[in-house]
Amino acid sequence: MLFRQLFDKDSSTYTYLIADPDSQEAILVDTVLEQTDRDLQLLTELGLTLRYCLETHVHADHVIGVDRLRGATGCMGIVPIHASVSCADRRIEHGELLSLGEILVEAIATPGHTDSHMAYRINGHRVLTGDALFIRGFSTIAEEKRWNPRFAGRSRQEFIEFMNNLNLPNPKKMMEAVPANELCGRMAMIA
């Protein structure tokens, strides 16, 4: 399995490229509109065919690149079942499996950050948490349980109370990103 973590400096977000080397088919998880040229170039360089763009939730901190990537590659745009998105080719629900050659992606409902948030377990041993868990870097579940300041040493109820009282400011691009992402990143459709 090919697994790449790609970073967007402006939004401080990660996109993940996952591909089956035998079928040469790929998935991009949590795309960023401004990085679609990078992503398309990487797919070309690696000889991969993009089959799916998979989102963990409707992002408020950046505009997604699904519409542009779908137009360039013919891939399917997939969003969580309850996401307020009108342009998805497919919706994925908790427990549903998505296969790509030897790669198996399992959807795990993780509401909290948004009501429709999904995490994705890849081949049973990697979990892409989206914004359900802000990690300390590319990490492991054991490391995060031990060291992540948001929940290390906290009970479930203490974690919920802590998260509910963060009082974080809204993301800078929220007014632009949410409506665009409800249309898979189609900026021109926004009035």
Short mmCIF file of N, CA and C in Angstrom, two decimals:
data_model
loop_
_atom_site.label_atom_id
_atom_site.label_comp_id
_atom_site.label_asym_id
_atom_site.label_seq_id
_atom_site.Cartn_x
_atom_site.Cartn_y
_atom_site.Cartn_z
N MET A 1 0.84 -1.18 0.00
CA MET A 1 0.00 0.00 0.00
C MET A 1 0.89 1.24 0.00
N LEU A 2 0.53 2.17 -0.87
CA LEU A 2 1.20 3.46 -0.89
C LEU A 2 0.40 4.40 0.00
N PHE A 3 1.07 5.08 0.92
CA PHE A 3 0.41 5.98 1.85
C PHE A 3 1.25 7.25 1.96
N ARG A 4 0.65 8.38 1.61
CA ARG A 4 1.35 9.66 1.69
C ARG A 4 0.52 10.67 2.45
N GLN A 5 1.16 11.39 3.35
CA GLN A 5 0.53 12.49 4.06
C GLN A 5 1.01 13.77 3.40
N LEU A 6 0.08 14.58 2.91
CA LEU A 6 0.39 15.81 2.18
C LEU A 6 -0.13 16.99 3.00
N PHE A 7 0.66 18.04 3.13
CA PHE A 7 0.33 19.16 4.01
C PHE A 7 0.04 20.42 3.22
N ASP A 8 -1.01 21.13 3.63
CA ASP A 8 -1.30 22.45 3.09
C ASP A 8 -0.97 23.48 4.16
N LYS A 9 0.05 24.27 3.91
CA LYS A 9 0.56 25.23 4.89
C LYS A 9 -0.46 26.31 5.24
N ASP A 10 -1.20 26.80 4.25
CA ASP A 10 -2.12 27.91 4.50
C ASP A 10 -3.26 27.54 5.45
N SER A 11 -3.79 26.34 5.32
CA SER A 11 -4.90 25.94 6.18
C SER A 11 -4.46 25.01 7.32
N SER A 12 -3.18 24.64 7.31
CA SER A 12 -2.63 23.70 8.30
C SER A 12 -3.43 22.39 8.32
N THR A 13 -3.77 21.89 7.15
CA THR A 13 -4.53 20.65 7.05
C THR A 13 -3.76 19.60 6.25
N TYR A 14 -4.15 18.37 6.49
CA TYR A 14 -3.53 17.24 5.79
C TYR A 14 -4.49 16.63 4.79
N THR A 15 -3.94 16.23 3.67
CA THR A 15 -4.62 15.40 2.68
C THR A 15 -3.85 14.09 2.67
N TYR A 16 -4.56 13.00 2.49
CA TYR A 16 -3.91 11.69 2.45
C TYR A 16 -4.12 11.05 1.09
N LEU A 17 -3.02 10.55 0.52
CA LEU A 17 -3.05 9.78 -0.71
C LEU A 17 -2.82 8.33 -0.34
N ILE A 18 -3.77 7.49 -0.71
CA ILE A 18 -3.68 6.06 -0.44
C ILE A 18 -3.87 5.36 -1.77
N ALA A 19 -2.98 4.42 -2.09
CA ALA A 19 -3.09 3.75 -3.38
C ALA A 19 -2.70 2.29 -3.28
N ASP A 20 -3.32 1.50 -4.13
CA ASP A 20 -2.97 0.09 -4.26
C ASP A 20 -1.95 -0.02 -5.39
N PRO A 21 -0.71 -0.46 -5.10
CA PRO A 21 0.32 -0.50 -6.13
C PRO A 21 0.03 -1.48 -7.26
N ASP A 22 -0.75 -2.52 -6.99
CA ASP A 22 -1.05 -3.49 -8.05
C ASP A 22 -2.08 -2.96 -9.04
N SER A 23 -3.18 -2.43 -8.54
CA SER A 23 -4.22 -1.89 -9.43
C SER A 23 -3.89 -0.47 -9.89
N GLN A 24 -2.99 0.19 -9.19
CA GLN A 24 -2.61 1.58 -9.43
C GLN A 24 -3.79 2.54 -9.32
N GLU A 25 -4.75 2.17 -8.45
CA GLU A 25 -5.88 3.03 -8.17
C GLU A 25 -5.65 3.74 -6.84
N ALA A 26 -6.19 4.96 -6.73
CA ALA A 26 -5.89 5.79 -5.57
C ALA A 26 -7.14 6.44 -4.99
N ILE A 27 -7.01 6.82 -3.72
CA ILE A 27 -8.00 7.60 -2.99
C ILE A 27 -7.27 8.83 -2.45
N LEU A 28 -7.91 9.99 -2.52
CA LEU A 28 -7.44 11.17 -1.82
C LEU A 28 -8.46 11.48 -0.73
N VAL A 29 -7.98 11.67 0.49
CA VAL A 29 -8.85 11.97 1.63
C VAL A 29 -8.61 13.41 2.08
N ASP A 30 -9.69 14.17 2.21
CA ASP A 30 -9.66 15.56 2.67
C ASP A 30 -8.81 16.45 1.76
N THR A 31 -9.31 16.64 0.58
CA THR A 31 -8.61 17.44 -0.43
C THR A 31 -8.67 18.93 -0.11
N VAL A 32 -7.75 19.68 -0.72
CA VAL A 32 -7.69 21.14 -0.57
C VAL A 32 -7.63 21.74 -1.97
N LEU A 33 -8.57 22.63 -2.27
CA LEU A 33 -8.67 23.20 -3.62
C LEU A 33 -7.34 23.76 -4.13
N GLU A 34 -6.65 24.53 -3.29
CA GLU A 34 -5.39 25.15 -3.73
C GLU A 34 -4.28 24.14 -3.99
N GLN A 35 -4.47 22.90 -3.59
CA GLN A 35 -3.44 21.86 -3.78
C GLN A 35 -3.80 20.85 -4.87
N THR A 36 -4.84 21.13 -5.65
CA THR A 36 -5.23 20.14 -6.66
C THR A 36 -4.16 19.96 -7.74
N ASP A 37 -3.45 21.01 -8.11
CA ASP A 37 -2.37 20.85 -9.09
C ASP A 37 -1.29 19.93 -8.54
N ARG A 38 -0.92 20.12 -7.26
CA ARG A 38 0.06 19.24 -6.61
C ARG A 38 -0.42 17.80 -6.64
N ASP A 39 -1.69 17.60 -6.27
CA ASP A 39 -2.24 16.25 -6.19
C ASP A 39 -2.29 15.59 -7.56
N LEU A 40 -2.73 16.32 -8.57
CA LEU A 40 -2.79 15.77 -9.93
C LEU A 40 -1.39 15.43 -10.45
N GLN A 41 -0.43 16.29 -10.15
CA GLN A 41 0.95 16.02 -10.57
C GLN A 41 1.49 14.76 -9.89
N LEU A 42 1.23 14.61 -8.61
CA LEU A 42 1.69 13.43 -7.88
C LEU A 42 1.05 12.16 -8.43
N LEU A 43 -0.23 12.21 -8.71
CA LEU A 43 -0.92 11.05 -9.29
C LEU A 43 -0.28 10.67 -10.63
N THR A 44 0.02 11.68 -11.45
CA THR A 44 0.66 11.43 -12.75
C THR A 44 2.05 10.85 -12.57
N GLU A 45 2.85 11.46 -11.70
CA GLU A 45 4.22 10.98 -11.46
C GLU A 45 4.25 9.53 -10.98
N LEU A 46 3.26 9.16 -10.16
CA LEU A 46 3.23 7.81 -9.60
C LEU A 46 2.45 6.83 -10.47
N GLY A 47 1.90 7.32 -11.59
CA GLY A 47 1.15 6.46 -12.51
C GLY A 47 -0.14 5.93 -11.91
N LEU A 48 -0.81 6.76 -11.12
CA LEU A 48 -2.02 6.33 -10.41
C LEU A 48 -3.28 6.90 -11.05
N THR A 49 -4.36 6.16 -10.93
CA THR A 49 -5.68 6.61 -11.35
C THR A 49 -6.48 6.95 -10.11
N LEU A 50 -6.96 8.17 -10.02
CA LEU A 50 -7.75 8.58 -8.87
C LEU A 50 -9.16 8.03 -9.02
N ARG A 51 -9.55 7.17 -8.09
CA ARG A 51 -10.88 6.57 -8.13
C ARG A 51 -11.86 7.27 -7.20
N TYR A 52 -11.36 7.71 -6.02
CA TYR A 52 -12.24 8.34 -5.04
C TYR A 52 -11.59 9.58 -4.42
N CYS A 53 -12.41 10.59 -4.16
CA CYS A 53 -12.09 11.69 -3.26
C CYS A 53 -13.03 11.49 -2.08
N LEU A 54 -12.48 11.29 -0.92
CA LEU A 54 -13.23 10.93 0.28
C LEU A 54 -13.04 12.04 1.31
N GLU A 55 -14.13 12.58 1.82
CA GLU A 55 -14.06 13.65 2.81
C GLU A 55 -14.51 13.15 4.17
N THR A 56 -13.85 13.64 5.23
CA THR A 56 -14.23 13.27 6.59
C THR A 56 -15.43 14.07 7.09
N HIS A 57 -15.60 15.29 6.56
CA HIS A 57 -16.68 16.17 7.00
C HIS A 57 -16.74 17.40 6.10
N VAL A 58 -17.72 18.26 6.32
CA VAL A 58 -17.78 19.53 5.61
C VAL A 58 -16.83 20.48 6.33
N HIS A 59 -15.73 20.78 5.69
CA HIS A 59 -14.67 21.58 6.29
C HIS A 59 -15.05 23.06 6.33
N ALA A 60 -14.60 23.74 7.39
CA ALA A 60 -14.82 25.18 7.51
C ALA A 60 -13.53 25.97 7.38
N ASP A 61 -12.38 25.28 7.35
CA ASP A 61 -11.10 25.98 7.32
C ASP A 61 -10.45 26.02 5.94
N HIS A 62 -11.02 25.30 4.99
CA HIS A 62 -10.50 25.33 3.62
C HIS A 62 -11.57 24.83 2.66
N VAL A 63 -11.40 25.20 1.40
CA VAL A 63 -12.30 24.73 0.35
C VAL A 63 -11.71 23.45 -0.22
N ILE A 64 -12.57 22.45 -0.40
CA ILE A 64 -12.11 21.15 -0.91
C ILE A 64 -11.93 21.18 -2.43
N GLY A 65 -11.15 20.23 -2.93
CA GLY A 65 -10.86 20.17 -4.36
C GLY A 65 -11.62 19.10 -5.10
N VAL A 66 -12.67 18.54 -4.50
CA VAL A 66 -13.38 17.42 -5.09
C VAL A 66 -13.91 17.73 -6.48
N ASP A 67 -14.60 18.86 -6.64
CA ASP A 67 -15.19 19.17 -7.93
C ASP A 67 -14.13 19.26 -9.03
N ARG A 68 -13.04 19.93 -8.73
CA ARG A 68 -11.96 20.08 -9.72
C ARG A 68 -11.29 18.73 -10.02
N LEU A 69 -11.03 17.94 -8.98
CA LEU A 69 -10.40 16.63 -9.18
C LEU A 69 -11.33 15.68 -9.92
N ARG A 70 -12.60 15.74 -9.62
CA ARG A 70 -13.59 14.91 -10.32
C ARG A 70 -13.63 15.28 -11.80
N GLY A 71 -13.59 16.58 -12.09
CA GLY A 71 -13.59 17.03 -13.48
C GLY A 71 -12.35 16.60 -14.24
N ALA A 72 -11.21 16.56 -13.55
CA ALA A 72 -9.94 16.20 -14.20
C ALA A 72 -9.73 14.69 -14.32
N THR A 73 -10.33 13.92 -13.42
CA THR A 73 -10.01 12.48 -13.38
C THR A 73 -11.22 11.56 -13.53
N GLY A 74 -12.43 12.09 -13.33
CA GLY A 74 -13.61 11.24 -13.36
C GLY A 74 -13.83 10.45 -12.07
N CYS A 75 -13.10 10.79 -11.01
CA CYS A 75 -13.24 10.09 -9.74
C CYS A 75 -14.62 10.36 -9.12
N MET A 76 -14.96 9.57 -8.12
CA MET A 76 -16.21 9.77 -7.38
C MET A 76 -15.94 10.61 -6.13
N GLY A 77 -16.82 11.56 -5.85
CA GLY A 77 -16.75 12.33 -4.62
C GLY A 77 -17.63 11.66 -3.57
N ILE A 78 -17.03 11.30 -2.44
CA ILE A 78 -17.74 10.58 -1.39
C ILE A 78 -17.69 11.38 -0.09
N VAL A 79 -18.86 11.53 0.54
CA VAL A 79 -18.97 12.28 1.79
C VAL A 79 -19.73 11.44 2.81
N PRO A 80 -19.62 11.81 4.10
CA PRO A 80 -20.40 11.12 5.13
C PRO A 80 -21.90 11.22 4.86
N ILE A 81 -22.61 10.19 5.26
CA ILE A 81 -24.04 10.05 4.95
C ILE A 81 -24.87 11.27 5.32
N HIS A 82 -24.62 11.89 6.45
CA HIS A 82 -25.46 12.99 6.91
C HIS A 82 -24.88 14.37 6.62
N ALA A 83 -23.82 14.42 5.82
CA ALA A 83 -23.22 15.72 5.48
C ALA A 83 -24.17 16.52 4.61
N SER A 84 -24.25 17.80 4.87
CA SER A 84 -25.11 18.69 4.10
C SER A 84 -24.39 19.08 2.81
N VAL A 85 -24.35 18.13 1.89
CA VAL A 85 -23.63 18.31 0.62
C VAL A 85 -24.56 17.87 -0.50
N SER A 86 -24.70 18.72 -1.52
CA SER A 86 -25.65 18.42 -2.59
C SER A 86 -25.01 17.79 -3.83
N CYS A 87 -23.70 17.65 -3.84
CA CYS A 87 -23.02 17.26 -5.07
C CYS A 87 -22.29 15.93 -5.00
N ALA A 88 -22.47 15.19 -3.93
CA ALA A 88 -21.73 13.94 -3.76
C ALA A 88 -22.19 12.89 -4.77
N ASP A 89 -21.24 12.11 -5.23
CA ASP A 89 -21.57 10.97 -6.08
C ASP A 89 -22.06 9.80 -5.23
N ARG A 90 -21.60 9.80 -3.99
CA ARG A 90 -21.93 8.71 -3.08
C ARG A 90 -21.81 9.20 -1.64
N ARG A 91 -22.61 8.61 -0.77
CA ARG A 91 -22.55 8.90 0.66
C ARG A 91 -22.15 7.62 1.38
N ILE A 92 -21.31 7.76 2.39
CA ILE A 92 -20.82 6.60 3.11
C ILE A 92 -21.31 6.66 4.56
N GLU A 93 -21.73 5.51 5.09
CA GLU A 93 -22.25 5.49 6.45
C GLU A 93 -21.38 4.62 7.35
N HIS A 94 -21.61 4.78 8.65
CA HIS A 94 -20.85 4.06 9.66
C HIS A 94 -20.84 2.56 9.36
N GLY A 95 -19.64 1.99 9.40
CA GLY A 95 -19.49 0.55 9.18
C GLY A 95 -19.37 0.15 7.73
N GLU A 96 -19.65 1.05 6.82
CA GLU A 96 -19.57 0.73 5.40
C GLU A 96 -18.11 0.59 4.99
N LEU A 97 -17.88 -0.34 4.07
CA LEU A 97 -16.52 -0.59 3.58
C LEU A 97 -16.39 -0.11 2.14
N LEU A 98 -15.26 0.47 1.86
CA LEU A 98 -14.91 0.94 0.53
C LEU A 98 -13.64 0.20 0.13
N SER A 99 -13.65 -0.49 -1.00
CA SER A 99 -12.45 -1.25 -1.37
C SER A 99 -11.79 -0.65 -2.60
N LEU A 100 -10.49 -0.82 -2.63
CA LEU A 100 -9.66 -0.32 -3.71
C LEU A 100 -8.51 -1.31 -3.85
N GLY A 101 -8.64 -2.29 -4.73
CA GLY A 101 -7.63 -3.34 -4.82
C GLY A 101 -7.52 -4.06 -3.49
N GLU A 102 -6.32 -4.09 -2.92
CA GLU A 102 -6.09 -4.75 -1.63
C GLU A 102 -6.33 -3.83 -0.44
N ILE A 103 -6.81 -2.63 -0.69
CA ILE A 103 -7.04 -1.66 0.37
C ILE A 103 -8.52 -1.66 0.76
N LEU A 104 -8.75 -1.72 2.06
CA LEU A 104 -10.10 -1.70 2.59
C LEU A 104 -10.23 -0.49 3.53
N VAL A 105 -11.20 0.36 3.24
CA VAL A 105 -11.44 1.57 4.03
C VAL A 105 -12.77 1.39 4.76
N GLU A 106 -12.73 1.47 6.08
CA GLU A 106 -13.93 1.33 6.90
C GLU A 106 -14.33 2.69 7.47
N ALA A 107 -15.57 3.08 7.27
CA ALA A 107 -16.09 4.34 7.80
C ALA A 107 -16.47 4.17 9.26
N ILE A 108 -16.05 5.12 10.09
CA ILE A 108 -16.34 5.10 11.51
C ILE A 108 -16.98 6.45 11.88
N ALA A 109 -18.24 6.41 12.29
CA ALA A 109 -18.92 7.65 12.68
C ALA A 109 -18.23 8.23 13.91
N THR A 110 -17.81 9.49 13.80
CA THR A 110 -17.14 10.18 14.90
C THR A 110 -17.74 11.59 15.04
N PRO A 111 -19.05 11.67 15.30
CA PRO A 111 -19.65 13.00 15.44
C PRO A 111 -19.06 13.75 16.63
N GLY A 112 -19.08 15.04 16.51
CA GLY A 112 -18.53 15.88 17.56
C GLY A 112 -17.99 17.15 16.94
N HIS A 113 -16.96 17.01 16.14
CA HIS A 113 -16.43 18.18 15.42
C HIS A 113 -17.52 18.73 14.50
N THR A 114 -18.19 17.83 13.79
CA THR A 114 -19.42 18.14 13.06
C THR A 114 -20.37 16.98 13.31
N ASP A 115 -21.64 17.20 13.06
CA ASP A 115 -22.63 16.15 13.30
C ASP A 115 -22.45 14.94 12.38
N SER A 116 -21.84 15.14 11.24
CA SER A 116 -21.72 14.06 10.26
C SER A 116 -20.29 13.54 10.11
N HIS A 117 -19.40 13.89 11.00
CA HIS A 117 -17.98 13.55 10.87
C HIS A 117 -17.74 12.04 10.80
N MET A 118 -16.84 11.62 9.92
CA MET A 118 -16.40 10.23 9.80
C MET A 118 -14.88 10.17 9.90
N ALA A 119 -14.40 9.13 10.56
CA ALA A 119 -12.99 8.77 10.50
C ALA A 119 -12.93 7.55 9.60
N TYR A 120 -11.75 7.22 9.10
CA TYR A 120 -11.61 6.08 8.19
C TYR A 120 -10.46 5.21 8.63
N ARG A 121 -10.76 3.93 8.86
CA ARG A 121 -9.73 2.95 9.22
C ARG A 121 -9.27 2.29 7.92
N ILE A 122 -7.96 2.33 7.70
CA ILE A 122 -7.37 1.81 6.47
C ILE A 122 -6.72 0.46 6.76
N ASN A 123 -7.21 -0.57 6.10
CA ASN A 123 -6.68 -1.94 6.26
C ASN A 123 -6.54 -2.36 7.71
N GLY A 124 -7.40 -1.83 8.57
CA GLY A 124 -7.44 -2.24 9.96
C GLY A 124 -6.32 -1.72 10.84
N HIS A 125 -5.38 -0.93 10.29
CA HIS A 125 -4.26 -0.52 11.14
C HIS A 125 -3.87 0.96 11.06
N ARG A 126 -4.52 1.74 10.25
CA ARG A 126 -4.30 3.19 10.22
C ARG A 126 -5.66 3.85 10.33
N VAL A 127 -5.75 4.93 11.09
CA VAL A 127 -7.01 5.65 11.22
C VAL A 127 -6.78 7.11 10.83
N LEU A 128 -7.57 7.56 9.87
CA LEU A 128 -7.54 8.96 9.47
C LEU A 128 -8.70 9.63 10.21
N THR A 129 -8.37 10.52 11.13
CA THR A 129 -9.37 11.06 12.04
C THR A 129 -9.98 12.38 11.59
N GLY A 130 -9.51 12.95 10.50
CA GLY A 130 -10.01 14.26 10.11
C GLY A 130 -9.78 15.23 11.25
N ASP A 131 -10.80 15.99 11.59
CA ASP A 131 -10.68 16.94 12.69
C ASP A 131 -11.31 16.42 13.98
N ALA A 132 -11.64 15.13 14.03
CA ALA A 132 -12.17 14.55 15.26
C ALA A 132 -11.08 14.48 16.33
N LEU A 133 -9.84 14.38 15.89
CA LEU A 133 -8.70 14.32 16.81
C LEU A 133 -7.57 15.14 16.21
N PHE A 134 -7.21 16.22 16.86
CA PHE A 134 -6.06 17.00 16.41
C PHE A 134 -4.82 16.35 17.00
N ILE A 135 -4.06 15.70 16.17
CA ILE A 135 -2.90 14.95 16.64
C ILE A 135 -1.70 15.86 16.86
N ARG A 136 -0.73 15.31 17.56
CA ARG A 136 0.50 16.06 17.86
C ARG A 136 1.48 15.99 16.69
N GLY A 137 1.18 15.32 15.63
CA GLY A 137 2.02 15.09 14.47
C GLY A 137 1.58 13.76 13.89
N PHE A 138 2.23 13.23 12.86
CA PHE A 138 1.82 11.89 12.37
C PHE A 138 2.13 10.92 13.47
N SER A 139 1.12 10.16 13.97
CA SER A 139 1.17 9.56 15.28
C SER A 139 0.54 8.18 15.32
N THR A 140 0.38 7.67 16.55
CA THR A 140 -0.33 6.42 16.79
C THR A 140 -1.41 6.68 17.84
N ILE A 141 -2.40 5.79 17.90
CA ILE A 141 -3.46 5.94 18.89
C ILE A 141 -2.87 5.86 20.30
N ALA A 142 -1.95 4.92 20.52
CA ALA A 142 -1.33 4.78 21.85
C ALA A 142 -0.62 6.06 22.26
N GLU A 143 0.12 6.67 21.34
CA GLU A 143 0.82 7.93 21.66
C GLU A 143 -0.17 9.04 21.99
N GLU A 144 -1.23 9.15 21.21
CA GLU A 144 -2.21 10.21 21.46
C GLU A 144 -2.93 10.00 22.78
N LYS A 145 -3.28 8.75 23.11
CA LYS A 145 -3.93 8.48 24.40
C LYS A 145 -3.04 8.90 25.56
N ARG A 146 -1.75 8.71 25.39
CA ARG A 146 -0.82 9.02 26.48
C ARG A 146 -0.44 10.49 26.56
N TRP A 147 -0.27 11.16 25.40
CA TRP A 147 0.33 12.49 25.41
C TRP A 147 -0.53 13.63 24.89
N ASN A 148 -1.61 13.36 24.18
CA ASN A 148 -2.41 14.44 23.62
C ASN A 148 -3.07 15.23 24.75
N PRO A 149 -2.78 16.52 24.87
CA PRO A 149 -3.28 17.31 26.00
C PRO A 149 -4.80 17.46 26.03
N ARG A 150 -5.46 17.16 24.93
CA ARG A 150 -6.92 17.30 24.93
C ARG A 150 -7.62 16.18 25.66
N PHE A 151 -6.99 14.99 25.73
CA PHE A 151 -7.68 13.93 26.46
C PHE A 151 -6.82 13.04 27.33
N ALA A 152 -5.51 13.22 27.34
CA ALA A 152 -4.65 12.42 28.21
C ALA A 152 -5.04 12.67 29.67
N GLY A 153 -5.34 11.60 30.37
CA GLY A 153 -5.69 11.70 31.78
C GLY A 153 -7.10 12.17 32.06
N ARG A 154 -7.93 12.30 31.04
CA ARG A 154 -9.30 12.77 31.23
C ARG A 154 -10.28 11.61 31.04
N SER A 155 -11.35 11.62 31.80
CA SER A 155 -12.44 10.67 31.57
C SER A 155 -13.19 11.11 30.31
N ARG A 156 -14.08 10.28 29.83
CA ARG A 156 -14.88 10.64 28.67
C ARG A 156 -15.65 11.93 28.94
N GLN A 157 -16.29 12.02 30.09
CA GLN A 157 -17.07 13.20 30.43
C GLN A 157 -16.18 14.44 30.57
N GLU A 158 -15.00 14.29 31.16
CA GLU A 158 -14.07 15.42 31.28
C GLU A 158 -13.60 15.89 29.90
N PHE A 159 -13.38 14.95 29.00
CA PHE A 159 -12.99 15.30 27.63
C PHE A 159 -14.10 16.09 26.95
N ILE A 160 -15.35 15.62 27.07
CA ILE A 160 -16.48 16.31 26.46
C ILE A 160 -16.60 17.73 27.01
N GLU A 161 -16.50 17.87 28.32
CA GLU A 161 -16.58 19.20 28.94
C GLU A 161 -15.44 20.10 28.48
N PHE A 162 -14.24 19.56 28.42
CA PHE A 162 -13.08 20.32 27.96
C PHE A 162 -13.30 20.82 26.53
N MET A 163 -13.71 19.92 25.65
CA MET A 163 -13.91 20.29 24.24
C MET A 163 -15.05 21.30 24.09
N ASN A 164 -16.11 21.15 24.87
CA ASN A 164 -17.24 22.08 24.79
C ASN A 164 -16.90 23.46 25.30
N ASN A 165 -15.81 23.60 26.05
CA ASN A 165 -15.45 24.89 26.63
C ASN A 165 -14.16 25.47 26.05
N LEU A 166 -13.75 25.02 24.88
CA LEU A 166 -12.53 25.56 24.26
C LEU A 166 -12.69 27.01 23.82
N ASN A 167 -13.89 27.37 23.41
CA ASN A 167 -14.17 28.74 22.94
C ASN A 167 -13.19 29.20 21.87
N LEU A 168 -12.97 28.34 20.89
CA LEU A 168 -12.07 28.67 19.78
C LEU A 168 -12.76 29.63 18.82
N PRO A 169 -12.00 30.51 18.17
CA PRO A 169 -12.60 31.39 17.17
C PRO A 169 -13.02 30.57 15.94
N ASN A 170 -13.98 31.09 15.20
CA ASN A 170 -14.37 30.44 13.96
C ASN A 170 -13.19 30.47 12.98
N PRO A 171 -13.06 29.44 12.13
CA PRO A 171 -11.99 29.45 11.12
C PRO A 171 -12.11 30.67 10.22
N LYS A 172 -10.96 31.19 9.77
CA LYS A 172 -10.93 32.40 8.95
C LYS A 172 -11.73 32.27 7.66
N LYS A 173 -11.70 31.09 7.04
CA LYS A 173 -12.38 30.91 5.75
C LYS A 173 -13.79 30.33 5.88
N MET A 174 -14.34 30.30 7.07
CA MET A 174 -15.60 29.61 7.30
C MET A 174 -16.74 30.10 6.39
N MET A 175 -16.90 31.39 6.25
CA MET A 175 -18.01 31.95 5.47
C MET A 175 -17.87 31.61 3.98
N GLU A 176 -16.67 31.40 3.52
CA GLU A 176 -16.40 31.02 2.14
C GLU A 176 -16.40 29.51 1.98
N ALA A 177 -15.75 28.82 2.92
CA ALA A 177 -15.51 27.38 2.78
C ALA A 177 -16.77 26.53 2.91
N VAL A 178 -17.57 26.77 3.92
CA VAL A 178 -18.73 25.90 4.15
C VAL A 178 -19.69 25.89 2.96
N PRO A 179 -20.13 27.06 2.46
CA PRO A 179 -21.02 27.01 1.29
C PRO A 179 -20.36 26.37 0.06
N ALA A 180 -19.08 26.65 -0.14
CA ALA A 180 -18.38 26.04 -1.29
C ALA A 180 -18.28 24.54 -1.13
N ASN A 181 -18.01 24.09 0.10
CA ASN A 181 -17.85 22.65 0.33
C ASN A 181 -19.17 21.90 0.26
N GLU A 182 -20.25 22.58 0.52
CA GLU A 182 -21.56 21.96 0.31
C GLU A 182 -21.82 21.71 -1.17
N LEU A 183 -21.00 22.34 -2.02
CA LEU A 183 -21.05 22.15 -3.48
C LEU A 183 -19.77 21.49 -4.00
N CYS A 184 -19.08 20.75 -3.15
CA CYS A 184 -17.85 20.02 -3.50
C CYS A 184 -16.70 20.92 -3.93
N GLY A 185 -16.70 22.15 -3.47
CA GLY A 185 -15.62 23.07 -3.78
C GLY A 185 -15.88 23.95 -4.98
N ARG A 186 -17.11 24.01 -5.46
CA ARG A 186 -17.46 24.86 -6.60
C ARG A 186 -17.62 26.30 -6.13
N MET A 187 -16.57 27.08 -6.27
CA MET A 187 -16.57 28.46 -5.80
C MET A 187 -17.49 29.36 -6.64
N ALA A 188 -17.58 29.14 -7.93
CA ALA A 188 -18.34 30.02 -8.81
C ALA A 188 -19.82 29.98 -8.51
N MET A 189 -20.29 28.96 -7.83
CA MET A 189 -21.71 28.81 -7.53
C MET A 189 -22.16 29.66 -6.35
N ILE A 190 -21.21 30.22 -5.62
CA ILE A 190 -21.55 30.98 -4.41
C ILE A 190 -21.96 32.40 -4.78
N ALA A 191 -23.11 32.82 -4.29
CA ALA A 191 -23.60 34.18 -4.62
C ALA A 191 -23.02 35.18 -3.65
#
